Each structure stands twice: as C-alpha cells, then as structure tokens.
Amino acid sequence: MKKGIIISAALFLLCSCSQNAFEEMLFRTTDDPFDDVPLADSLSLEHTVFLSWKIDGGCDRYLLMRSCDQPVLNFECVYEGTETRWTDRDIPDGRRYVYRLDKTRGKKRFEGKDYAYGYSSDCRKDAWENNDTEERAVRLDHDLICSLPCVRYLTDGKEELDCDWFYIEIPPRRNADIVVSQSNLEDATEGADTDIMVQPVGKGGEPVKQKKAVRISNASYETGKFLFKVYPDATQLFDATGIRVIGYTVSLKQIYDYTF
C-alpha cells in the first residue's frame, strides 16, 4: 500500500514539473518566426549600445548579428540565446555598427531583412530628451543646455539627425527673443555661422547666427503657447560619413512690447 502511494506521489510530481513544458509544446504557435528589427539605443551610456527586440513565440533562439559599417557588410554572431535584449559594451569611440536579428525554429534559420544601427560616442542624451516631437516639447523658461547627435552611415546612406522641440508662453501683444548659442565653435563671436537651424511652427527654418536673437511674436490678445524646433544644418555636418554631437544652449532672452 505504501509503495503504491509513493509511486503515485512521484508520478504526480513528475507530471506537475513537466506540465508547463508540455503545455508550451502543445499550445505553441505553428507560425514561422516573424521578421523583426532590434531597437538600438546609443545614447544612454557612453561607448555602449543597448539592443532589444520583441518576444517571438515561433522562435527557438535569437541570433544577433553585427557588422562594422563598411562598404561590404561582414556579419558575425555576437549573441545567441532566448533573451530579448543584449548590450554591446566598451565600443571604440566613433565606431559605427549595423545589426541584424536572425531567428531559428528547429533546424531552419530565418534571416532578418532589415537593419538596426548603433554607434559609440563619448556623450549621452541631454537631460531634456525625449523631446523629438511637438507633443514632447520642453518649456523654455530658463537656459537649457542641449545636444544634437548626428550620424551618417555608409550602409544604405542611413542618417540619424536629432531635433529638439521647445515652447514658450508669450503674453498678449508681446514679442519674445530666443537665443541659440553653439558650443566649441572656432569662431564664437556674435553673429558667426553655426551648424544649427531653428524653425518656429508655421514658419520656415532659418540658420542660427551665434548669440543672435530669433523673434517670435504673439499678435493676439490672449496668452499663447508657441513651439519651435532646433535641428542640425545637415549641409554643414559631414563630408562623407561620421558622428558629430552638436552642443548648444537655448535661452529666452527677453519678452517685450509687440510692434508691427
């Protein structure tokens, strides 16, 4: 009697332990793995690229492939496993990489069709990111120190050009002057050319002159919220490929009476 109880208990434990694995096998999708492109974050930590991708129930293992950005890509596997993230660490400064996510199911391999791009820099994203859209515009009420990371790759002519959105609140019938100053310019005198453009909503972009005011007017009789974008002048950035980080400060210089 005791022997039967022990055998029954052992079978129960065996079935319990294997239940999850059995259910996973039984109810697993029969679809092939879907094509996916990793998300690459190059600006959360110096000389580091954080990569992540979606869970795929049709996949046995993920293979993250990497190549230097060069005329002929030469991929090698830098991660193989079941995790959905991997960190590329201690990358030489200025290095640009192209990543591809492959997947396996059984003995079959599914090669990723598109690429993710990452690079190594000695700077991080500024304190006001992520303000890359109008919806995430940052209020300008004191001096803000910002940066515009810009990268151009050989592969597919890929470009990553940052932009920053801000807004100011202007009382009725008043003008506001904003000033953008680029850091580390060879010629930093007032009025010198910069590598930056500014564009108030509803107007065209215009080149920023070092420390020269850009006027935004509120002709209405109500306080208004006015948005503007700061972005790099792409024609001034690169001869071919490379990485540049443009540092700048944006300031609200003054608010004064509106004039026609």
Backbone as CSV, one residue per row, in Angstrom:
resi,resn,N_x,N_y,N_z,CA_x,CA_y,CA_z,C_x,C_y,C_z
1,MET,0.829,-1.210,0.000,0.000,0.000,0.000,0.860,1.255,0.000
2,LYS,1.857,1.260,0.894,2.760,2.413,0.967,3.518,2.596,-0.336
3,LYS,3.921,1.460,-0.938,4.670,1.538,-2.196,3.829,2.187,-3.284
4,GLY,2.540,1.847,-3.322,1.648,2.438,-4.320,1.490,3.930,-4.116
5,ILE,1.420,4.347,-2.849,1.297,5.772,-2.548,2.528,6.529,-2.998
6,ILE,3.699,5.953,-2.750,4.961,6.609,-3.133,5.044,6.749,-4.644
7,ILE,4.661,5.680,-5.373,4.706,5.743,-6.835,3.738,6.791,-7.366
8,SER,2.548,6.833,-6.772,1.549,7.817,-7.200,2.047,9.236,-6.962
9,ALA,2.670,9.451,-5.790,3.203,10.784,-5.471,4.307,11.180,-6.441
10,ALA,5.170,10.220,-6.787,6.270,10.505,-7.713,5.736,10.864,-9.094
11,LEU,4.712,10.098,-9.535,4.116,10.401,-10.836,3.455,11.768,-10.839
12,PHE,2.800,12.111,-9.709,2.147,13.418,-9.603,3.171,14.545,-9.699
13,LEU,4.286,14.398,-8.984,5.340,15.423,-9.017,5.936,15.531,-10.405
14,LEU,6.153,14.380,-11.062,6.730,14.383,-12.407,5.812,15.098,-13.388
15,CYS,4.515,14.792,-13.283,3.546,15.428,-14.185,3.445,16.919,-13.916
16,SER,3.498,17.310,-12.637,3.405,18.726,-12.272,4.588,19.504,-12.808
17,CYS,5.794,18.916,-12.684,7.002,19.619,-13.111,7.048,19.774,-14.622
18,SER,6.504,18.789,-15.334,6.593,18.836,-16.794,5.366,19.481,-17.436
19,GLN,4.379,19.891,-16.599,3.136,20.413,-17.150,3.360,21.667,-17.977
20,ASN,4.157,22.606,-17.419,4.401,23.859,-18.137,5.088,23.610,-19.476
21,ALA,6.087,22.730,-19.453,6.797,22.425,-20.694,5.871,21.732,-21.686
22,PHE,5.011,20.846,-21.184,4.079,20.132,-22.055,3.059,21.090,-22.668
23,GLU,2.524,21.999,-21.824,1.550,22.961,-22.330,2.187,23.895,-23.366
24,GLU,3.436,24.306,-23.096,4.130,25.185,-24.033,4.291,24.499,-25.386
25,MET,4.614,23.212,-25.358,4.796,22.464,-26.598,3.455,22.259,-27.302
26,LEU,2.410,21.973,-26.504,1.114,21.652,-27.074,0.450,22.861,-27.713
27,PHE,0.535,24.007,-27.039,-0.189,25.197,-27.482,0.697,26.199,-28.231
28,ARG,1.912,25.830,-28.538,2.823,26.742,-29.231,2.323,27.028,-30.650
29,THR,2.514,28.267,-31.092,2.102,28.640,-32.435,2.814,27.798,-33.491
30,THR,2.111,27.531,-34.562,2.718,26.800,-35.672,3.285,27.749,-36.724
31,ASP,3.135,29.052,-36.505,3.649,30.042,-37.451,5.173,30.091,-37.410
32,ASP,5.763,30.411,-38.554,7.200,30.666,-38.588,7.512,31.946,-37.814
33,PRO,8.753,32.133,-37.365,9.144,33.394,-36.711,8.886,34.590,-37.629
34,PHE,8.464,35.686,-37.037,8.237,36.896,-37.829,9.524,37.706,-37.942
35,ASP,9.587,38.514,-38.989,10.765,39.351,-39.196,10.737,40.515,-38.216
36,ASP,11.867,40.831,-37.620,11.931,41.880,-36.611,13.251,42.638,-36.743
37,VAL,13.238,43.894,-36.334,14.436,44.735,-36.330,14.691,45.176,-34.898
38,PRO,15.883,44.966,-34.348,16.139,45.392,-32.969,16.016,46.905,-32.810
39,LEU,15.665,47.323,-31.606,15.749,48.731,-31.231,17.148,48.974,-30.672
40,ALA,17.811,50.015,-31.153,19.179,50.311,-30.731,19.214,51.677,-30.042
41,ASP,19.762,51.713,-28.844,19.892,52.946,-28.061,21.382,53.196,-27.850
42,SER,21.897,54.248,-28.505,23.332,54.536,-28.450,23.683,55.666,-27.493
43,LEU,22.682,56.242,-26.820,22.944,57.476,-26.066,22.591,57.407,-24.584
44,SER,22.300,56.212,-24.067,22.017,56.111,-22.635,23.284,55.944,-21.808
45,LEU,24.363,55.478,-22.443,25.633,55.287,-21.748,26.763,55.417,-22.758
46,GLU,27.867,56.033,-22.316,28.986,56.254,-23.218,29.533,54.930,-23.750
47,HIS,29.871,54.928,-25.058,30.529,53.800,-25.718,29.770,52.483,-25.552
48,THR,28.436,52.587,-25.517,27.589,51.427,-25.285,26.347,51.525,-26.171
49,VAL,25.926,50.389,-26.728,24.667,50.324,-27.471,23.780,49.275,-26.801
50,PHE,22.578,49.689,-26.384,21.595,48.777,-25.815,20.648,48.327,-26.922
51,LEU,20.478,47.007,-27.065,19.624,46.452,-28.115,18.525,45.598,-27.499
52,SER,17.326,45.676,-28.073,16.208,44.870,-27.602,15.320,44.532,-28.788
53,TRP,14.506,43.477,-28.620,13.612,43.055,-29.691,12.398,42.365,-29.073
54,LYS,11.388,42.087,-29.914,10.118,41.548,-29.444,10.220,40.042,-29.171
55,ILE,9.394,39.578,-28.224,9.258,38.136,-27.997,8.567,37.509,-29.207
56,ASP,9.072,36.375,-29.636,8.501,35.668,-30.789,8.225,34.222,-30.386
57,GLY,6.936,33.895,-30.248,6.562,32.543,-29.820,6.903,31.472,-30.826
58,GLY,7.163,31.846,-32.080,7.519,30.865,-33.090,9.009,30.628,-33.220
59,CYS,9.766,31.248,-32.349,11.239,31.202,-32.454,11.830,30.343,-31.344
60,ASP,12.828,29.527,-31.686,13.560,28.755,-30.682,14.693,29.576,-30.073
61,ARG,15.459,30.236,-30.964,16.602,31.017,-30.485,16.765,32.267,-31.360
62,TYR,17.266,33.310,-30.701,17.581,34.555,-31.402,19.079,34.598,-31.667
63,LEU,19.444,35.097,-32.847,20.855,35.294,-33.181,21.039,36.752,-33.586
64,LEU,21.746,37.507,-32.764,22.017,38.904,-33.069,23.325,38.990,-33.851
65,MET,23.224,39.493,-35.073,24.369,39.584,-35.967,24.863,41.035,-36.009
66,ARG,26.172,41.224,-36.131,26.753,42.570,-36.128,27.852,42.681,-37.174
67,SER,27.869,43.855,-37.834,28.946,44.162,-38.774,29.369,45.599,-38.564
68,CYS,30.638,45.889,-38.785,31.061,47.283,-38.876,30.367,47.932,-40.070
69,ASP,30.109,49.218,-39.966,29.524,49.961,-41.088,30.617,50.165,-42.125
70,GLN,30.556,49.403,-43.196,31.612,49.407,-44.209,30.993,49.069,-45.565
71,PRO,31.746,49.283,-46.662,31.157,49.079,-47.991,30.561,47.692,-48.194
72,VAL,31.225,46.658,-47.693,30.698,45.295,-47.775,30.514,44.793,-46.345
73,LEU,29.253,44.561,-45.953,28.972,44.139,-44.583,29.470,42.720,-44.345
74,ASN,30.047,42.513,-43.184,30.584,41.208,-42.811,30.046,40.868,-41.418
75,PHE,28.899,40.183,-41.377,28.216,39.934,-40.114,28.835,38.763,-39.354
76,GLU,28.868,38.925,-38.038,29.214,37.830,-37.148,28.202,37.809,-36.007
77,CYS,27.995,36.629,-35.433,27.024,36.476,-34.355,27.647,36.935,-33.034
78,VAL,27.008,37.911,-32.381,27.529,38.410,-31.107,26.677,37.949,-29.932
79,TYR,25.469,37.433,-30.237,24.625,36.856,-29.181,23.744,35.773,-29.773
80,GLU,23.631,34.645,-29.047,22.695,33.582,-29.412,22.036,33.089,-28.137
81,GLY,20.707,33.056,-28.135,20.000,32.608,-26.942,18.524,32.932,-27.007
82,THR,17.886,32.923,-25.825,16.439,33.120,-25.745,16.056,34.458,-25.127
83,GLU,17.035,35.255,-24.722,16.739,36.581,-24.171,16.321,37.537,-25.286
84,THR,15.653,38.628,-24.907,15.200,39.610,-25.897,15.932,40.940,-25.742
85,ARG,17.126,40.888,-25.208,17.942,42.099,-25.124,19.412,41.705,-25.013
86,TRP,20.259,42.614,-25.445,21.708,42.397,-25.357,22.385,43.755,-25.379
87,THR,23.499,43.881,-24.654,24.209,45.149,-24.563,25.589,45.019,-25.172
88,ASP,25.874,45.893,-26.125,27.182,45.960,-26.775,28.022,46.973,-26.003
89,ARG,29.039,46.519,-25.295,29.779,47.375,-24.363,31.198,47.668,-24.860
90,ASP,31.767,48.745,-24.272,33.178,49.098,-24.476,33.537,49.194,-25.959
91,ILE,32.690,49.866,-26.718,32.923,50.028,-28.154,33.909,51.172,-28.370
92,PRO,34.886,51.019,-29.239,35.820,52.124,-29.514,35.070,53.381,-29.949
93,ASP,35.534,54.541,-29.481,34.863,55.801,-29.784,34.790,56.029,-31.296
94,GLY,33.609,56.440,-31.763,33.425,56.733,-33.171,33.073,55.537,-34.039
95,ARG,33.050,54.348,-33.470,32.733,53.144,-34.245,31.238,53.102,-34.566
96,ARG,30.904,52.722,-35.792,29.512,52.577,-36.218,29.261,51.102,-36.545
97,TYR,28.124,50.587,-36.057,27.775,49.192,-36.279,26.412,49.066,-36.952
98,VAL,26.258,47.979,-37.699,24.982,47.588,-38.294,24.597,46.240,-37.681
99,TYR,23.342,46.130,-37.206,22.875,44.914,-36.534,21.725,44.284,-37.323
100,ARG,21.665,42.941,-37.266,20.584,42.190,-37.907,20.128,41.096,-36.952
101,LEU,18.823,40.892,-36.864,18.300,39.860,-35.972,17.840,38.651,-36.785
102,ASP,18.532,37.518,-36.610,18.130,36.254,-37.210,17.440,35.406,-36.142
103,LYS,16.668,34.411,-36.603,15.952,33.531,-35.681,16.018,32.095,-36.181
104,THR,15.878,31.155,-35.260,15.822,29.747,-35.652,14.544,29.104,-35.127
105,ARG,14.059,28.149,-35.881,12.980,27.251,-35.421,13.362,25.859,-35.887
106,GLY,13.633,24.991,-34.937,14.175,23.684,-35.292,15.522,23.856,-35.975
107,LYS,15.683,23.231,-37.130,16.939,23.336,-37.858,16.926,24.433,-38.921
108,LYS,15.812,25.171,-38.993,15.675,26.193,-40.029,16.047,27.560,-39.484
109,ARG,16.758,28.317,-40.279,17.183,29.667,-39.888,16.436,30.699,-40.723
110,PHE,15.988,31.770,-40.042,15.258,32.858,-40.695,16.094,34.134,-40.552
111,GLU,16.586,34.627,-41.673,17.488,35.788,-41.664,16.683,37.084,-41.679
112,GLY,17.074,38.030,-40.812,16.404,39.316,-40.762,16.572,40.094,-42.060
113,LYS,15.529,40.845,-42.428,15.550,41.548,-43.711,16.054,42.984,-43.589
114,ASP,15.901,43.591,-42.425,16.285,44.996,-42.241,17.293,45.126,-41.111
115,TYR,17.888,46.326,-41.013,18.990,46.531,-40.087,18.635,47.546,-38.997
116,ALA,19.311,47.381,-37.877,19.365,48.412,-36.844,20.757,49.027,-36.874
117,TYR,20.863,50.259,-36.399,22.125,50.992,-36.487,22.497,51.516,-35.100
118,GLY,23.778,51.391,-34.764,24.255,51.890,-33.484,25.650,52.457,-33.624
119,TYR,26.023,53.290,-32.671,27.335,53.923,-32.733,27.861,54.190,-31.328
120,SER,29.153,54.434,-31.265,29.823,54.689,-29.989,30.196,56.159,-29.884
121,SER,29.773,56.775,-28.783,30.054,58.188,-28.565,30.485,58.394,-27.114
122,ASP,31.196,59.485,-26.875,31.617,59.787,-25.505,30.614,60.685,-24.788
123,CYS,29.400,60.823,-25.334,28.386,61.635,-24.673,27.089,60.841,-24.553
124,ARG,26.201,61.340,-23.693,24.874,60.760,-23.527,23.825,61.742,-24.039
125,LYS,22.575,61.266,-24.127,21.475,62.150,-24.470,21.369,63.241,-23.407
126,ASP,20.927,64.432,-23.798,20.835,65.523,-22.829,19.646,65.312,-21.885
127,ALA,19.557,66.171,-20.881,18.571,65.999,-19.811,17.140,66.205,-20.276
128,TRP,16.934,66.762,-21.469,15.586,67.131,-21.914,15.002,66.128,-22.908
129,GLU,15.772,65.121,-23.258,15.237,64.085,-24.140,14.213,63.231,-23.367
130,ASN,13.187,62.777,-24.030,12.986,62.682,-25.452,12.022,63.787,-25.912
131,ASN,12.570,64.884,-26.446,11.743,65.998,-26.929,11.876,66.134,-28.443
132,ASP,11.748,64.986,-29.125,11.937,64.954,-30.580,10.660,65.235,-31.361
133,THR,9.541,65.430,-30.669,8.271,65.703,-31.335,7.596,66.895,-30.673
134,GLU,6.629,67.487,-31.391,5.875,68.614,-30.839,5.193,68.231,-29.531
135,GLU,4.664,67.010,-29.480,3.921,66.574,-28.299,4.805,66.515,-27.056
136,ARG,6.117,66.388,-27.250,7.029,66.278,-26.106,7.899,67.525,-25.960
137,ALA,7.429,68.619,-26.501,8.211,69.867,-26.428,8.446,70.264,-24.977
138,VAL,9.640,70.799,-24.710,10.049,71.223,-23.361,9.806,72.723,-23.212
139,ARG,9.276,73.114,-22.077,9.042,74.534,-21.826,10.371,75.261,-21.625
140,LEU,10.506,76.379,-22.320,11.709,77.191,-22.202,11.410,78.369,-21.282
141,ASP,11.910,78.286,-20.051,11.760,79.411,-19.123,13.070,79.736,-18.407
142,HIS,14.138,78.989,-18.762,15.485,79.294,-18.286,16.471,78.694,-19.289
143,ASP,17.748,78.963,-19.137,18.743,78.446,-20.075,18.772,76.913,-20.034
144,LEU,18.719,76.291,-21.212,18.753,74.833,-21.316,19.981,74.422,-22.116
145,ILE,20.778,73.541,-21.535,21.967,73.020,-22.205,21.578,71.718,-22.903
146,CYS,21.787,71.661,-24.221,21.252,70.561,-25.036,22.323,70.039,-25.997
147,SER,21.966,68.972,-26.691,22.873,68.411,-27.696,22.067,67.825,-28.844
148,LEU,22.692,67.794,-30.016,22.105,67.222,-31.225,23.058,66.166,-31.781
149,PRO,22.873,64.896,-31.429,23.705,63.838,-32.014,23.332,63.625,-33.477
150,CYS,24.351,63.494,-34.322,24.130,63.339,-35.760,25.077,62.260,-36.287
151,VAL,24.521,61.299,-37.032,25.321,60.191,-37.545,24.951,59.944,-38.994
152,ARG,25.953,59.696,-39.803,25.724,59.269,-41.182,26.487,57.964,-41.403
153,TYR,25.758,56.945,-41.892,26.330,55.626,-42.128,26.609,55.424,-43.619
154,LEU,27.547,54.545,-43.910,27.768,54.109,-45.289,26.614,53.239,-45.768
155,THR,26.146,52.362,-44.895,25.128,51.381,-45.258,23.808,52.057,-45.593
156,ASP,23.368,51.898,-46.819,22.085,52.426,-47.295,21.982,53.945,-47.177
157,GLY,23.111,54.646,-46.968,23.064,56.089,-46.801,22.252,56.521,-45.602
158,LYS,22.163,55.673,-44.591,21.349,55.926,-43.407,21.855,57.150,-42.643
159,GLU,20.923,58.029,-42.238,21.249,59.192,-41.412,20.378,59.192,-40.157
160,GLU,20.980,59.581,-39.039,20.241,59.823,-37.805,20.574,61.235,-37.351
161,LEU,19.628,62.146,-37.562,19.821,63.546,-37.221,18.800,63.924,-36.154
162,ASP,19.286,64.283,-34.992,18.414,64.621,-33.877,17.748,65.971,-34.110
163,CYS,16.599,66.186,-33.470,15.987,67.509,-33.412,15.380,67.684,-32.026
164,ASP,15.264,68.914,-31.574,14.727,69.216,-30.247,13.574,70.198,-30.377
165,TRP,12.481,69.916,-29.658,11.314,70.796,-29.660,11.189,71.508,-28.316
166,PHE,10.828,72.788,-28.379,10.619,73.615,-27.194,9.357,74.453,-27.390
167,TYR,8.884,75.037,-26.286,7.794,76.007,-26.403,7.990,77.122,-25.380
168,ILE,7.442,78.263,-25.705,7.432,79.396,-24.779,6.009,79.922,-24.681
169,GLU,5.670,80.478,-23.541,4.371,81.107,-23.344,4.566,82.622,-23.401
170,ILE,3.879,83.244,-24.339,4.063,84.680,-24.575,2.765,85.403,-24.228
171,PRO,2.830,86.450,-23.388,1.626,87.220,-23.052,1.055,87.894,-24.297
172,PRO,-0.193,88.362,-24.222,-0.808,89.002,-25.391,-0.053,90.250,-25.831
173,ARG,0.021,90.410,-27.166,0.644,91.583,-27.788,2.076,91.792,-27.301
174,ARG,2.831,90.698,-27.336,4.228,90.767,-26.924,5.102,89.993,-27.904
175,ASN,6.378,90.393,-27.959,7.410,89.650,-28.678,8.279,88.895,-27.677
176,ALA,8.853,87.785,-28.146,9.846,87.062,-27.345,11.074,86.825,-28.205
177,ASP,12.238,87.043,-27.628,13.504,86.759,-28.306,14.130,85.521,-27.696
178,ILE,14.415,84.525,-28.555,15.168,83.359,-28.101,16.556,83.414,-28.722
179,VAL,17.523,82.890,-27.990,18.909,82.909,-28.450,19.462,81.495,-28.364
180,VAL,20.076,81.043,-29.455,20.732,79.738,-29.503,22.226,79.970,-29.677
181,SER,23.030,79.368,-28.799,24.485,79.524,-28.853,25.134,78.156,-28.949
182,GLN,25.887,77.922,-30.008,26.572,76.642,-30.187,27.893,76.651,-29.441
183,SER,28.203,75.546,-28.804,29.469,75.444,-28.068,30.580,74.943,-28.980
184,ASN,31.812,75.214,-28.599,33.012,74.708,-29.285,33.110,75.118,-30.750
185,LEU,32.632,76.319,-31.060,32.842,76.856,-32.397,34.223,77.489,-32.487
186,GLU,34.864,77.337,-33.632,36.145,78.019,-33.820,35.959,79.528,-33.773
187,ASP,34.897,79.994,-34.402,34.555,81.420,-34.344,33.254,81.541,-33.567
188,ALA,33.358,81.935,-32.300,32.185,82.014,-31.431,31.716,83.443,-31.224
189,THR,32.181,84.359,-32.066,31.760,85.747,-31.920,30.284,85.888,-32.289
190,GLU,29.651,86.913,-31.762,28.235,87.145,-32.032,28.005,87.322,-33.531
191,GLY,27.028,86.613,-34.061,26.705,86.702,-35.480,27.427,85.693,-36.351
192,ALA,28.332,84.895,-35.774,29.058,83.890,-36.558,28.112,82.774,-37.003
193,ASP,28.478,82.112,-38.098,27.678,80.980,-38.586,27.757,79.815,-37.604
194,THR,26.666,79.052,-37.518,26.629,77.845,-36.692,26.214,76.661,-37.571
195,ASP,26.102,75.494,-36.950,25.646,74.286,-37.640,24.196,73.975,-37.295
196,ILE,23.447,74.983,-36.853,22.116,74.776,-36.285,21.079,75.577,-37.061
197,MET,19.882,75.013,-37.151,18.721,75.686,-37.720,17.651,75.826,-36.639
198,VAL,16.783,76.830,-36.792,15.651,76.990,-35.885,14.403,77.228,-36.725
199,GLN,13.289,76.662,-36.276,12.051,76.786,-37.042,10.854,76.912,-36.107
200,PRO,10.304,78.121,-35.962,9.030,78.260,-35.239,7.909,77.617,-36.038
201,VAL,6.925,77.051,-35.353,5.801,76.430,-36.044,5.100,77.463,-36.927
202,GLY,4.822,77.064,-38.160,4.157,77.952,-39.099,5.100,78.782,-39.939
203,LYS,6.399,78.646,-39.700,7.394,79.394,-40.465,8.435,78.439,-41.030
204,GLY,9.234,78.944,-41.960,10.322,78.149,-42.499,11.514,78.136,-41.564
205,GLY,12.384,77.136,-41.744,13.602,77.086,-40.949,14.586,78.148,-41.388
206,GLU,15.390,78.631,-40.452,16.405,79.621,-40.767,17.697,79.292,-40.031
207,PRO,18.858,79.581,-40.650,20.130,79.306,-39.973,20.278,80.150,-38.718
208,VAL,20.838,79.538,-37.699,21.098,80.255,-36.449,22.419,80.992,-36.555
209,LYS,22.410,82.244,-36.202,23.635,83.023,-36.054,23.998,83.058,-34.566
210,GLN,25.253,82.832,-34.288,25.700,82.700,-32.907,25.247,83.887,-32.058
211,LYS,24.464,83.567,-31.009,24.015,84.535,-29.998,23.116,85.639,-30.554
212,LYS,22.610,85.468,-31.778,21.682,86.433,-32.359,20.247,85.995,-32.066
213,ALA,19.415,86.955,-31.688,18.052,86.639,-31.272,17.184,86.230,-32.464
214,VAL,16.302,85.269,-32.209,15.240,84.890,-33.130,13.925,85.339,-32.490
215,ARG,13.166,86.136,-33.197,11.954,86.723,-32.627,10.739,85.854,-32.918
216,ILE,9.905,85.675,-31.881,8.605,85.025,-32.008,7.568,85.991,-31.456
217,SER,6.528,86.271,-32.244,5.560,87.317,-31.881,4.196,86.718,-31.575
218,ASN,3.530,87.309,-30.577,2.149,86.988,-30.258,1.305,88.230,-30.522
219,ALA,0.663,88.260,-31.694,-0.133,89.422,-32.083,-1.541,89.375,-31.521
220,SER,-1.904,88.275,-30.866,-3.272,88.127,-30.374,-3.445,88.837,-29.029
221,TYR,-4.677,88.794,-28.533,-4.998,89.419,-27.253,-5.145,88.383,-26.140
222,GLU,-4.565,87.220,-26.357,-4.550,86.163,-25.348,-3.133,85.587,-25.237
223,THR,-2.796,85.124,-24.051,-1.513,84.441,-23.877,-1.483,83.201,-24.762
224,GLY,-0.375,83.002,-25.445,-0.265,81.882,-26.377,0.932,80.996,-26.094
225,LYS,0.796,79.741,-26.514,1.893,78.771,-26.424,2.491,78.625,-27.819
226,PHE,3.785,78.921,-27.939,4.444,78.938,-29.245,5.576,77.913,-29.253
227,LEU,5.510,77.024,-30.247,6.502,75.956,-30.361,7.543,76.288,-31.409
228,PHE,8.740,75.792,-31.195,9.790,75.905,-32.200,10.724,74.704,-32.111
229,LYS,11.381,74.441,-33.240,12.261,73.283,-33.360,13.687,73.736,-33.603
230,VAL,14.634,73.085,-32.935,16.064,73.299,-33.165,16.619,72.010,-33.771
231,TYR,17.339,72.133,-34.883,17.818,70.941,-35.569,19.116,71.264,-36.312
232,PRO,19.886,70.241,-36.688,21.173,70.494,-37.346,21.010,70.915,-38.794
233,ASP,21.915,71.738,-39.248,22.017,72.076,-40.672,22.800,70.952,-41.338
234,ALA,22.080,70.026,-41.967,22.710,68.802,-42.483,23.784,69.097,-43.525
235,THR,23.688,70.233,-44.214,24.670,70.544,-45.256,26.029,70.890,-44.666
236,GLN,26.079,71.153,-43.361,27.335,71.570,-42.727,28.013,70.456,-41.935
237,LEU,27.406,69.264,-41.906,27.848,68.275,-40.923,29.010,67.408,-41.372
238,PHE,28.868,66.746,-42.528,29.828,65.718,-42.917,30.280,65.904,-44.350
239,ASP,31.500,65.494,-44.612,31.944,65.348,-45.993,31.494,63.996,-46.547
240,ALA,31.511,62.969,-45.694,31.104,61.637,-46.145,30.273,60.977,-45.048
241,THR,30.920,60.220,-44.171,30.220,59.569,-43.063,30.886,59.969,-41.765
242,GLY,30.192,59.735,-40.671,30.810,60.045,-39.393,29.788,60.331,-38.317
243,ILE,30.300,60.758,-37.155,29.477,61.064,-35.988,29.844,62.464,-35.507
244,ARG,28.838,63.281,-35.279,29.051,64.592,-34.671,27.981,64.830,-33.622
245,VAL,28.374,65.422,-32.525,27.427,65.820,-31.490,27.542,67.331,-31.334
246,ILE,26.485,68.041,-31.687,26.474,69.498,-31.607,25.924,69.903,-30.250
247,GLY,26.741,70.569,-29.467,26.288,71.087,-28.181,25.821,72.531,-28.320
248,TYR,24.751,72.875,-27.611,24.267,74.252,-27.690,23.468,74.594,-26.434
249,THR,23.258,75.895,-26.249,22.401,76.405,-25.184,21.293,77.232,-25.812
250,VAL,20.056,77.003,-25.370,18.926,77.790,-25.852,18.370,78.593,-24.675
251,SER,18.118,79.876,-24.922,17.731,80.781,-23.844,16.556,81.652,-24.279
252,LEU,15.736,82.016,-23.307,14.712,83.039,-23.521,15.332,84.361,-23.070
253,LYS,15.679,85.201,-24.047,16.432,86.416,-23.737,15.552,87.494,-23.138
254,GLN,14.404,87.766,-23.782,13.535,88.827,-23.274,12.144,88.717,-23.893
255,ILE,11.173,89.317,-23.176,9.812,89.494,-23.680,9.508,90.979,-23.607
256,TYR,9.004,91.543,-24.692,8.841,92.997,-24.762,7.631,93.352,-25.608
257,ASP,7.285,94.609,-25.660,6.082,95.080,-26.344,6.064,94.649,-27.807
258,TYR,4.882,94.251,-28.245,4.699,93.855,-29.646,4.725,95.080,-30.550
259,THR,5.442,94.975,-31.667,5.461,96.046,-32.652,5.222,95.459,-34.026
260,PHE,4.533,96.189,-34.888,4.220,95.737,-36.237,5.471,95.814,-37.100
